[in-house]
Amino acid sequence: MMKKFATILVLLTILLKVSDGEGRVVCYFPSWAIYIPDNGKFQAKNIDPNICTHVIYSYIGLNPNGAVLILDDWEHTLLEEVAHLMGLKDVNPDLKVLACMGGWNENSAIYSQVSAHPEKRSTMVQSVLTYLQKYGYDGFALDWEFPGQRGGDSDKDSSNFVTLLKELKTALNAEGLTLSAGVSATPESMNISYPDVKAISDNLDQINILSFDDGYSAGISNVDGDIKRWLDGGADPRKLNIGGSTYGRSFNASEATGTLGYNKICQFDSDWKYVWDDKLQVPNKIKDDQKIVYEDAKSLGIKADVAIEYNLGGVAVWSVSTDDFLGLCGDSYPLITSLYNHLN
Ligand SMILES: *[C@@H]1O[C@H](CO)[C@@H](O)[C@H](O)[C@H]1NC(C)=O
Ligand SMILES: *[C@@H]1O[C@H](CO)[C@@H](O)[C@H](O)[C@H]1NC(C)=O
């Protein structure tokens, strides 16, 4: 009787652990943050590997022939930032480090041409695999922004994208490596770039919804819509990581005036008024005719709770470099810590 009871207890504990403690906190690391002056400067060694479950080195590029393009050779070979990222695994052996190819500044047309061409695709798959293994990465993230858009082929890219993912996943999974991709969730992108959501989900291990790239969409209703569009299309919820940001957008009376990291925004205190926007569920800071719409520990905690409610994999945050990593306004890393604590 006691033995049976003990077995049940152990089983219950395991079950609780699985359902309660696996939330992903995917931290994008923009490698150019090493060039930011003063206390904005951010390097691999500044990452806290105990609150990010995944770190995504951003970015590498793509050559027109399909081969990996190292965008910043100085930082790769002299500063050895990638090696420093791998060193974080000494602190947390469960940390996964992925390499991200693409981003907003990459030419979508090159991805269109490579994905359309069987030999170039095969060059890409081989080159990615070689690159990942050379540096000891755990996986690859493809952030093609976006199939069929911004110079791509609006008829053929969406199906070539799936073919490319399929070939990448087969090759990477065979070596124990993970494949993820950053995707948009606007209704327009769903039509042009991702008409077959189920095929995309089947050929990926993780999907990062880059809501933060779709103009300003921090609002909770937007996040809800983004998740629903991917789930309704047939995505596996456990593969989805919803986007969260550590920066805000500033506006004056007439227009949007720029973006600012949370590590700067949190210092605007004495003459700025904090106002919580109940509809969007995000904070604002207001001074005269200037307004900053951003994310804080509270709004990101709400986003993490939404991810849990939908049984998603977790949250992908752009980026690790603009949280208050130095603790200039209080405890260090308040935003990513909030995500981690809600999800784990
Ligand atoms: C997407 O496609 C559907 C079906 O073709 C159409 O009804 C809808 O208006 C399109 N939405 C956008 C934003 O293009
Ligand atoms: C808003 O900011 C823009 C860009 O900085 C500037 O050109 C414009 O004059 C500003 N408008 C107001 C009303 O302050």
Coordinates of N, CA and C and ligand atoms in Angstrom, one line a residue, residues 186-192, ligand 1:
T186 N 0.8 38.7 -39.4 CA -0.2 39.6 -39.9 C -1.1 38.8 -40.9
P187 N -2.4 39.2 -41.0 CA -3.2 38.5 -41.9 C -2.6 38.5 -43.4
E188 N -2.0 39.6 -43.7 CA -1.4 39.7 -45.1 C -0.3 38.7 -45.2
S189 N 0.6 38.6 -44.2 CA 1.7 37.6 -44.3 C 1.2 36.2 -44.3
M190 N 0.1 35.9 -43.5 CA -0.5 34.6 -43.5 C -0.8 34.1 -44.9
N191 N -1.4 35.1 -45.7 CA -1.8 34.8 -47.0 C -0.7 34.6 -48.0
I192 N 0.3 35.5 -47.9 CA 1.3 35.5 -48.9 C 2.5 34.6 -48.6
Ligands
LIG1 C1 -6.4 36.6 -47.2 O1 -7.0 35.6 -48.1 C2 -8.4 35.4 -47.8 C3 -8.9 34.3 -48.7 O2 -8.4 34.4 -50.0 C4 -9.1 36.7 -48.0 O3 -10.5 36.5 -47.7 C5 -8.6 37.8 -47.1 O4 -9.2 39.0 -47.4 C6 -7.1 37.9 -47.3 N1 -6.6 38.8 -46.3 C7 -5.6 39.7 -46.5 C8 -5.2 40.6 -45.4 O5 -5.0 39.7 -47.6

